[in-house]
Coordinates of C-alpha atoms in Angstrom, one line a residue:
X1 CA -0.6 27.3 0.6
X2 CA 1.8 25.3 -1.6
X3 CA 2.7 21.7 -1.1
X4 CA 3.1 18.5 -3.1
X5 CA 1.3 15.7 -1.4
X6 CA 0.6 12.4 -3.2
X7 CA -3.0 11.2 -2.7
X8 CA -3.0 7.4 -2.3
X9 CA -5.9 5.0 -2.0
X10 CA -6.0 1.3 -1.1
X11 CA -3.4 1.3 1.6
X12 CA -5.0 -1.5 3.6
X13 CA -4.7 -3.9 0.7
X14 CA -1.6 -6.1 0.1
X15 CA 0.0 -4.0 -2.5
X16 CA -1.2 -0.8 -0.9
X17 CA 0.5 -1.4 2.4
X18 CA 3.8 -2.0 0.6
X19 CA 3.3 1.2 -1.4
X20 CA 2.7 3.0 1.9
X21 CA 5.9 1.7 3.3
X22 CA 8.1 2.3 0.3
X23 CA 6.7 5.8 -0.4
X24 CA 7.3 6.8 3.2
X25 CA 10.9 5.5 3.0
X26 CA 11.3 7.3 -0.3
X27 CA 10.5 10.6 1.5
X28 CA 7.2 11.2 -0.2
X29 CA 4.6 13.3 1.5
X30 CA 1.5 11.2 1.6
X31 CA -2.2 11.7 2.1
X32 CA -4.1 8.4 2.3
X33 CA -7.8 7.7 2.1
X34 CA -9.0 5.0 4.5
X35 CA -12.3 4.1 6.0
X36 CA -13.0 3.1 9.6
X37 CA -14.2 -0.4 10.5
X38 CA -16.2 -1.7 13.4
X39 CA -13.2 -1.6 15.8
X40 CA -10.9 1.2 14.5
X41 CA -11.0 4.6 13.1
X42 CA -9.4 5.4 9.8
X43 CA -6.5 6.9 11.6
X44 CA -6.0 3.9 13.9
X45 CA -6.0 1.5 11.0
X46 CA -3.3 3.5 9.2
X47 CA -1.3 3.9 12.4
X48 CA -1.4 0.2 12.9
X49 CA 0.0 -0.4 9.4
X50 CA 2.8 2.1 9.9
X51 CA 3.7 0.6 13.3
X52 CA 3.8 -2.8 11.7
X53 CA 6.3 -1.6 9.2
X54 CA 8.4 0.1 11.9
X55 CA 8.6 -3.1 13.7
X56 CA 9.6 -5.0 10.6
X57 CA 12.3 -2.7 9.4
X58 CA 13.5 -1.4 12.8
X59 CA 13.1 2.3 11.7
X60 CA 10.7 5.0 12.7
X61 CA 8.6 6.4 9.9
X62 CA 6.8 9.6 9.2
X63 CA 3.0 9.5 9.3
X64 CA 0.8 10.2 6.3
X65 CA -2.1 12.6 6.5
X66 CA -5.2 10.4 7.0
X67 CA -8.4 11.4 5.3
X68 CA -11.5 9.4 6.3
X69 CA -13.4 8.3 3.2
X70 CA -14.9 5.5 1.2
X71 CA -14.1 4.9 -2.5
X72 CA -17.6 3.7 -3.2
X73 CA -19.1 7.2 -2.3
X74 CA -19.0 10.4 -4.3
X75 CA -15.7 12.2 -4.1
X76 CA -14.3 9.2 -2.3
X77 CA -16.6 9.9 0.7
X78 CA -14.5 13.0 1.7
X79 CA -16.2 15.8 3.6
X80 CA -16.0 19.4 2.3
X81 CA -13.0 20.2 4.5
X82 CA -11.0 17.2 3.3
X83 CA -11.8 17.9 -0.3
X84 CA -10.6 21.4 0.1
X85 CA -7.4 20.1 1.7
X86 CA -6.8 17.8 -1.2
X87 CA -7.4 20.7 -3.7
X88 CA -4.9 22.9 -1.9
X89 CA -2.1 20.3 -1.2
X90 CA -2.2 17.3 -3.5
X91 CA -0.5 17.5 -6.9
X92 CA -0.6 13.9 -7.9
X93 CA -2.8 10.8 -7.1
X94 CA -2.2 7.1 -7.1
X95 CA -5.3 4.8 -7.2
X96 CA -4.5 1.4 -5.8
X97 CA -7.8 0.5 -4.3
X98 CA -9.6 -2.4 -6.0
X99 CA -11.9 -5.3 -5.4
X100 CA -10.5 -8.8 -6.3
X101 CA -14.0 -10.4 -6.4
X102 CA -14.1 -12.7 -9.5
X103 CA -17.8 -12.9 -10.0
X104 CA -20.4 -10.2 -9.4
X105 CA -21.9 -10.5 -5.9
X106 CA -25.0 -9.1 -4.2
X107 CA -23.2 -5.8 -3.4
X108 CA -22.2 -5.3 -7.0
X109 CA -18.6 -6.1 -6.5
X110 CA -16.2 -5.9 -8.3
X111 CA -17.8 -3.3 -10.4
X112 CA -18.8 -1.2 -7.4
X113 CA -15.2 -0.7 -6.4
X114 CA -13.4 -1.1 -9.7
X115 CA -15.7 1.2 -11.8
X116 CA -17.5 3.2 -9.1
X117 CA -14.4 3.8 -7.0
X118 CA -12.4 4.8 -10.0
X119 CA -15.2 7.1 -11.1
X120 CA -15.2 8.8 -7.7
X121 CA -11.4 9.2 -7.8
X122 CA -11.6 10.9 -11.2
X123 CA -14.4 13.1 -9.8
X124 CA -12.2 14.2 -6.9
X125 CA -9.1 14.7 -9.2
X126 CA -11.1 16.9 -11.5
X127 CA -12.5 19.0 -8.7
X128 CA -9.0 19.3 -7.1
X129 CA -7.3 20.0 -10.4
X130 CA -5.1 16.9 -10.0
X131 CA -3.9 16.1 -13.6
X132 CA -1.1 13.6 -12.8
X133 CA -2.7 10.2 -12.1
X134 CA -1.0 6.9 -11.5
X135 CA -3.4 4.0 -11.9
X136 CA -2.9 0.4 -10.7
X137 CA -4.6 -1.8 -13.3
X138 CA -3.9 -5.5 -13.9
X139 CA -2.1 -7.4 -16.7
X140 CA -5.3 -9.4 -17.0
X141 CA -7.1 -6.6 -18.8
X142 CA -5.7 -8.8 -21.7
X143 CA -8.4 -11.3 -20.9
X144 CA -8.1 -14.7 -22.6
X145 CA -5.4 -13.6 -25.1
X146 CA -2.6 -16.1 -25.4
X147 CA -0.3 -14.1 -27.8
X148 CA 2.2 -11.5 -26.8
X149 CA 0.4 -8.6 -25.2
X150 CA 2.1 -5.3 -25.9
X151 CA 2.1 -2.6 -23.2
X152 CA 0.3 0.0 -25.4
X153 CA -2.5 -2.4 -26.2
X154 CA -5.9 -2.5 -24.5
X155 CA -8.7 -3.2 -26.8
X156 CA -8.2 -6.4 -28.9
X157 CA -11.7 -7.9 -29.0
X158 CA -10.6 -10.1 -26.1
X159 CA -13.0 -12.2 -24.0
X160 CA -12.6 -12.3 -20.2
X161 CA -12.5 -15.1 -17.7
X162 CA -14.5 -13.3 -15.0
X163 CA -16.0 -10.0 -13.9
X164 CA -12.8 -9.0 -12.2
X165 CA -10.9 -8.9 -15.5
X166 CA -13.8 -7.2 -17.2
X167 CA -14.2 -4.5 -14.5
X168 CA -10.5 -3.7 -14.7
X169 CA -10.6 -3.5 -18.5
X170 CA -13.6 -1.1 -18.2
X171 CA -11.7 0.9 -15.6
X172 CA -8.7 1.4 -18.0
X173 CA -11.1 2.6 -20.7
X174 CA -12.7 5.0 -18.2
X175 CA -9.4 6.5 -16.9
X176 CA -8.0 6.8 -20.4
X177 CA -11.1 8.7 -21.5
X178 CA -10.7 11.3 -18.7
X179 CA -9.6 14.3 -20.8
X180 CA -8.6 16.5 -17.9
X181 CA -5.8 14.1 -16.9
X182 CA -2.6 15.4 -18.5
X183 CA -0.3 12.6 -17.5
X184 CA -1.6 9.1 -17.0
X185 CA 0.7 6.3 -15.9
X186 CA -0.7 2.8 -15.8
X187 CA 0.8 -0.1 -13.9
X188 CA -0.4 -3.6 -14.8
X189 CA 0.8 -6.2 -12.3
X190 CA 0.5 -9.9 -13.0
X191 CA -0.7 -12.2 -10.2
X192 CA 0.7 -10.7 -7.0
X193 CA 2.1 -13.2 -4.4
X194 CA 3.7 -12.5 -1.0
X195 CA 6.9 -10.9 0.0
X196 CA 9.9 -12.5 -1.7
X197 CA 12.1 -12.2 1.4
X198 CA 9.6 -13.1 4.3
X199 CA 6.7 -14.7 2.6
X200 CA 4.4 -12.2 4.2
X201 CA 0.9 -11.7 2.9
X202 CA -2.4 -10.4 4.3
X203 CA -4.6 -12.2 1.8
X204 CA -4.9 -15.8 0.7
X205 CA -5.9 -15.6 -2.9
X206 CA -4.2 -16.7 -6.1
X207 CA -1.0 -18.7 -5.5
X208 CA -1.6 -18.8 -1.8
X209 CA -4.9 -20.6 -2.2
X210 CA -3.1 -23.4 -3.9
X211 CA -0.4 -23.5 -1.2
X212 CA -3.0 -23.5 1.5
X213 CA -4.9 -26.4 -0.1
X214 CA -1.6 -28.3 -0.5
X215 CA -0.9 -27.7 3.2
X216 CA -4.3 -28.8 4.4
X217 CA -4.5 -31.9 2.3
X218 CA -0.9 -33.1 3.0
X219 CA -1.0 -32.3 6.7
X220 CA -4.2 -34.4 7.1
X221 CA -2.6 -37.4 5.3
X222 CA -0.8 -40.0 7.4
X223 CA 2.7 -40.9 6.2
X224 CA 3.1 -44.4 4.6
X225 CA 5.5 -47.0 5.9
X226 CA 8.3 -45.2 4.0
X227 CA 7.4 -41.9 5.8
X228 CA 6.1 -40.3 2.6
X229 CA 2.6 -38.9 2.4
X230 CA 0.6 -40.0 -0.6
X231 CA -1.8 -37.4 -2.0
X232 CA -3.3 -38.8 -5.3
X233 CA -4.5 -35.9 -7.3
X234 CA -4.8 -35.5 -11.1
X235 CA -4.6 -32.3 -13.1
X236 CA -5.4 -32.1 -16.8
X237 CA -2.2 -30.1 -17.4
X238 CA 1.2 -30.8 -18.7
X239 CA 2.7 -29.2 -15.6
X240 CA 4.9 -26.9 -17.6
X241 CA 2.3 -24.2 -18.3
X242 CA 3.8 -20.8 -17.6
X243 CA 2.2 -18.7 -14.9
X244 CA 2.8 -15.0 -14.4
X245 CA 3.3 -14.6 -10.7
X246 CA 5.3 -11.7 -9.1
X247 CA 6.3 -10.9 -5.4
X248 CA 4.5 -7.9 -3.9
X249 CA 7.7 -6.3 -2.6
X250 CA 9.1 -6.2 -6.2
X251 CA 5.8 -4.7 -7.6
X252 CA 5.9 -1.9 -5.0
X253 CA 9.6 -1.2 -5.5
X254 CA 9.2 -0.9 -9.3
X255 CA 6.1 1.3 -9.0
X256 CA 7.8 3.6 -6.5
X257 CA 10.9 3.8 -8.7
X258 CA 8.8 4.7 -11.8
X259 CA 6.8 7.3 -9.8
X260 CA 10.2 8.9 -8.9
X261 CA 11.3 8.8 -12.6
X262 CA 9.5 11.7 -14.5
X263 CA 10.7 10.4 -17.8
X264 CA 8.7 7.2 -17.2
X265 CA 5.4 9.0 -16.6
X266 CA 2.7 8.7 -19.3
X267 CA 3.6 5.1 -20.1
X268 CA 2.0 1.7 -19.4
X269 CA 4.0 -0.9 -17.6
X270 CA 3.5 -4.7 -17.5
X271 CA 4.9 -5.8 -14.1
X272 CA 5.3 -9.4 -15.0
X273 CA 8.1 -11.9 -14.4
X274 CA 11.0 -12.6 -16.8
X275 CA 11.0 -16.2 -15.6
X276 CA 7.4 -17.5 -15.2
X277 CA 6.4 -20.1 -12.6
X278 CA 5.0 -23.5 -13.6
X279 CA 2.5 -25.9 -11.8
X280 CA 5.2 -28.5 -11.7
X281 CA 7.6 -26.3 -9.8
X282 CA 4.9 -25.6 -7.2
X283 CA 4.0 -29.3 -6.7
X284 CA 7.7 -30.4 -6.6
X285 CA 8.5 -27.6 -4.0
X286 CA 5.6 -29.0 -2.0
X287 CA 6.9 -32.6 -2.3
X288 CA 10.2 -31.6 -0.7
X289 CA 8.6 -29.3 1.9
X290 CA 6.2 -31.9 3.1
X291 CA 7.9 -35.2 2.1
X292 CA 4.9 -36.1 -0.1
X293 CA 4.1 -37.4 -3.6
X294 CA 1.1 -38.4 -5.7
X295 CA 0.2 -35.5 -8.1
X296 CA -0.1 -36.6 -11.7
X297 CA -0.2 -34.2 -14.6
X298 CA -2.3 -36.1 -17.2
X299 CA -2.2 -33.5 -20.0
X300 CA -4.8 -31.1 -21.3
X301 CA -6.8 -33.7 -23.2
X302 CA -7.3 -36.0 -20.2
X303 CA -10.7 -36.4 -18.6
X304 CA -10.3 -35.7 -14.9
X305 CA -14.0 -35.2 -14.1
X306 CA -14.1 -38.5 -12.1
X307 CA -12.0 -38.1 -9.0
X308 CA -9.4 -40.8 -8.3
X309 CA -9.5 -40.2 -4.5
X310 CA -11.3 -38.2 -1.9
X311 CA -8.2 -35.9 -1.8
X312 CA -8.6 -35.4 -5.6
X313 CA -12.3 -34.5 -5.1
X314 CA -11.5 -32.0 -2.3
X315 CA -8.7 -30.4 -4.3
X316 CA -10.8 -29.7 -7.4
X317 CA -13.8 -28.5 -5.4
X318 CA -11.6 -25.9 -3.7
X319 CA -9.8 -24.5 -6.8
X320 CA -12.9 -24.1 -8.9
X321 CA -12.7 -20.3 -9.0
X322 CA -9.2 -20.5 -10.6
X323 CA -10.0 -23.1 -13.2
X324 CA -10.3 -20.4 -15.9
X325 CA -6.6 -19.7 -15.4
X326 CA -5.4 -23.2 -15.9
X327 CA -5.7 -23.4 -19.6
X328 CA -4.0 -20.1 -20.6
X329 CA -1.8 -17.3 -19.5
X330 CA -0.7 -14.5 -21.9
X331 CA 2.9 -13.5 -22.5
X332 CA 3.4 -9.9 -21.5
X333 CA 5.7 -7.5 -23.3
X334 CA 8.1 -5.9 -20.8
X335 CA 9.7 -3.2 -23.0
X336 CA 8.9 -0.2 -20.8
X337 CA 9.8 -1.8 -17.5
X338 CA 13.1 -3.0 -18.9
X339 CA 13.8 0.5 -20.2
X340 CA 13.1 2.4 -17.0
X341 CA 13.7 -0.3 -14.2
X342 CA 16.2 -2.7 -15.6
X343 CA 18.2 -2.4 -12.3
X344 CA 15.2 -3.9 -10.5
X345 CA 14.8 -7.4 -12.0
X346 CA 11.9 -9.5 -10.8
X347 CA 13.0 -12.1 -8.3
X348 CA 12.6 -15.6 -9.6
X349 CA 10.0 -17.5 -7.6
X350 CA 12.1 -20.6 -6.9
X351 CA 11.7 -23.5 -4.5
X352 CA 13.3 -21.6 -1.6
X353 CA 10.8 -18.7 -2.1
X354 CA 7.9 -21.1 -2.4
X355 CA 9.0 -22.7 0.9
X356 CA 9.0 -19.2 2.5
X357 CA 5.4 -18.7 1.3
X358 CA 4.4 -22.1 2.7
X359 CA 6.2 -21.4 6.0
X360 CA 4.6 -18.0 6.4
X361 CA 1.1 -19.3 5.5
X362 CA 1.4 -22.1 8.1
X363 CA 2.7 -19.8 10.8
X364 CA -0.2 -17.5 10.0
X365 CA -2.6 -20.4 10.1
X366 CA -3.6 -19.2 6.6
X367 CA -5.0 -16.0 7.8
X368 CA -6.7 -17.2 11.0
X369 CA -3.9 -16.1 13.3
X370 CA -5.0 -12.9 15.1
X371 CA -2.5 -10.2 14.3
X372 CA -0.8 -8.7 17.4
X373 CA -2.5 -5.4 18.1
X374 CA -0.1 -2.5 18.6
X375 CA -0.3 -0.9 22.0
X376 CA -2.5 2.2 21.9
X377 CA -0.2 5.2 21.7
X378 CA -0.7 8.7 22.8
X379 CA -1.7 11.0 19.9
X380 CA 0.5 14.0 19.3
X381 CA -2.4 15.6 17.4
X382 CA -4.8 15.2 20.3
X383 CA -2.2 16.8 22.6
X384 CA -1.7 19.7 20.2
X385 CA -5.4 20.3 19.9
X386 CA -5.7 20.4 23.7
X387 CA -3.3 23.3 23.6
X388 CA -5.3 25.3 21.1
X389 CA -6.8 28.6 22.2
X390 CA -10.1 29.7 20.8
X391 CA -9.5 31.1 17.3
X392 CA -10.7 34.6 16.5
X393 CA -11.0 36.4 13.2
X394 CA -7.7 38.2 13.6
X395 CA -5.8 35.6 15.7
X396 CA -4.0 34.1 12.7
X397 CA -3.3 37.3 10.8
X398 CA 0.4 37.8 11.9
X399 CA 0.8 34.4 13.5
X400 CA 4.1 32.5 13.2
X401 CA 3.9 29.4 11.1
X402 CA 5.9 26.3 12.2
X403 CA 5.9 22.9 10.7
X404 CA 5.9 20.2 13.3
X405 CA 7.3 16.8 12.2
X406 CA 6.9 13.9 14.6
X407 CA 8.2 10.5 13.7
X408 CA 7.0 7.3 15.3
X409 CA 3.9 6.1 17.1
X410 CA 1.2 8.7 17.4
X411 CA 3.2 11.1 15.3
X412 CA 2.5 13.1 12.1
X413 CA 3.0 16.4 10.3
X414 CA 1.1 19.6 11.1
X415 CA 1.5 23.2 10.6
X416 CA 1.1 25.2 13.8
X417 CA 0.2 28.9 13.9
X418 CA 1.7 30.6 17.0
X419 CA 0.9 34.0 18.4
X420 CA 1.9 35.6 21.7
X421 CA 3.0 32.2 23.0
X422 CA -0.3 30.5 22.1
X423 CA -1.3 27.9 19.6
X424 CA -4.1 29.6 17.6
X425 CA -4.5 27.2 14.7
X426 CA -3.2 23.9 13.3
X427 CA -3.8 21.8 10.2
X428 CA -2.6 18.5 8.9
X429 CA 0.5 18.5 6.7
X430 CA 3.6 20.5 6.4
X431 CA 4.0 23.4 4.0
X432 CA 6.6 25.5 2.3
X433 CA 5.3 28.8 3.8
X434 CA 6.6 28.3 7.3
X435 CA 9.1 30.3 9.4
X436 CA 10.6 27.1 10.8
X437 CA 10.4 23.4 11.2
X438 CA 10.5 21.4 14.5
X439 CA 11.4 17.7 13.8
X440 CA 11.7 15.0 16.4
X441 CA 10.4 11.5 17.2
X442 CA 7.4 10.9 19.4
X443 CA 9.4 9.8 22.5
X444 CA 11.4 13.1 22.3
X445 CA 8.2 15.0 21.8
X446 CA 6.5 13.6 24.9
X447 CA 9.7 14.1 27.0
X448 CA 9.3 17.9 26.3
X449 CA 5.8 17.9 27.6
X450 CA 6.8 16.5 31.0
X451 CA 6.8 19.0 33.9
X452 CA 10.4 20.1 34.6
X453 CA 12.0 22.9 36.5
X454 CA 14.0 24.2 33.6
X455 CA 13.0 23.8 30.0
X456 CA 15.6 21.8 28.1
X457 CA 16.6 24.5 25.6
X458 CA 19.8 22.9 24.4
X459 CA 17.8 19.7 23.6
X460 CA 15.0 21.6 21.9
X461 CA 17.5 23.5 19.8
X462 CA 18.6 20.2 18.1
X463 CA 15.1 19.7 16.7
X464 CA 14.7 23.2 15.3
X465 CA 15.4 24.2 11.7
X466 CA 15.0 28.0 11.4
X467 CA 16.9 31.1 10.1
X468 CA 19.3 32.4 12.7
X469 CA 17.6 35.7 12.9
X470 CA 14.3 34.2 13.9
X471 CA 15.3 31.0 15.7
X472 CA 15.2 32.3 19.2
X473 CA 11.7 33.8 18.7
X474 CA 10.4 30.6 17.2
X475 CA 11.7 28.4 20.0
X476 CA 10.3 30.7 22.7
X477 CA 6.9 30.9 21.0
X478 CA 6.8 27.1 20.5
X479 CA 8.0 26.2 24.0
X480 CA 5.4 28.6 25.5
X481 CA 2.5 27.4 23.3
X482 CA 3.2 23.7 23.3
X483 CA 5.3 22.9 26.4
X484 CA 4.1 25.4 28.9
X485 CA 7.5 27.2 29.2
X486 CA 7.4 30.9 30.1
X487 CA 11.2 31.4 30.2
X488 CA 13.2 33.3 27.6
X489 CA 16.3 31.9 26.2
X490 CA 19.5 33.1 24.5
X491 CA 19.6 30.6 21.6
X492 CA 22.7 28.9 20.3
X493 CA 22.3 30.3 16.8
X494 CA 24.9 28.0 15.4
X495 CA 22.9 24.9 16.3
X496 CA 19.6 26.5 15.2
X497 CA 20.8 27.2 11.7
X498 CA 22.6 24.0 11.1

């Protein structure tokens, strides 16, 4: 069985959900690994993500094959059947899953995910003979370097700010040492912020933590007689320090473009901004958004240990975990990304974009707003499985293979094996070796399952892609097995072959 699925991890993370969207829009056939939570199965979590994107872009999307697993378990927690499926159908892998924990916790994060999870991905790739790996690292494997960091550099005797940076550095060493990987492409994003167009994020770390703190402090300060809110805070900075922050939608767009550019494979890419952000820009954007003032940049040599106000004390108590990033940020060489993705310049994070970030965060109550749950949708897979007859040793021998593609809620891709008007076998995915394909959206699919006096042959013909010589047979088998039609039909061969 030949196919070319891309195996993707980390789809529930911020970058991962954008990769999921963009790869589906690109036409990539995806298999994603997800784990269930207390309220949802792995399939339901991924379905919710895809429905979210459908609502955002106003377009129905194909569904990825969902494999239930856990990156912290051997072979990513896949059972034997899923591992066999990966070995048969996945030709390339992209590892986006990671922990952003800065300092090692009781569960062993970030090392548990960033080293253990990567080890398990390599374990699975080796077993499945996947030799083309795309790995999402971070630009901060450079650690505390302040010079120009070249894309081909990794080991430079650098120190690290925290366990997150160290774990990602060790992860790069690990993946580069995997001798069975023939083509390794490494992506090193800088600090990832929200969507440049909408401000969307699902996580309030990094830049968003500062924006949240700004919002809380200013909103809880009464305006003075002149209508301006005073928030006296001192930072031991010049205010002009350069910070490497990039919008998530740009990072995803560049990665997907590079993935689709074979000449780019095998390289390392810094996904960092051409125009860095500064603390002064962030503060001044906040001034104009909230009609506030009061932040003083006192310079790096100043002693700001004694708070000048209760607001100052609160501010410094809440940004402690990011103190290590205030004093330095490297300059990242962008040679490779300029060479292969010059047509995708990084959007400049200007005041308008910062205001979008603030507006989204406040509307989202900084992550406390309950996301609207998508209405439960009928599962095409469950329906198909309800039509399966008991499989016998010889029932699939001369069966007719049909790829079923269903876009939209509850949809997916499956290969159906039909024999004597019955569904005798089905498996996730669509494959080259098939007599025909039947492609439609979920609304159209369910309309065919409704009881009706005459099966809508003309409508069904529009969904069928098959050679003219076999089209009539395929449609009769499919309609009998899936839609309980027992009639025969003289097919419009011109439609079927178009």
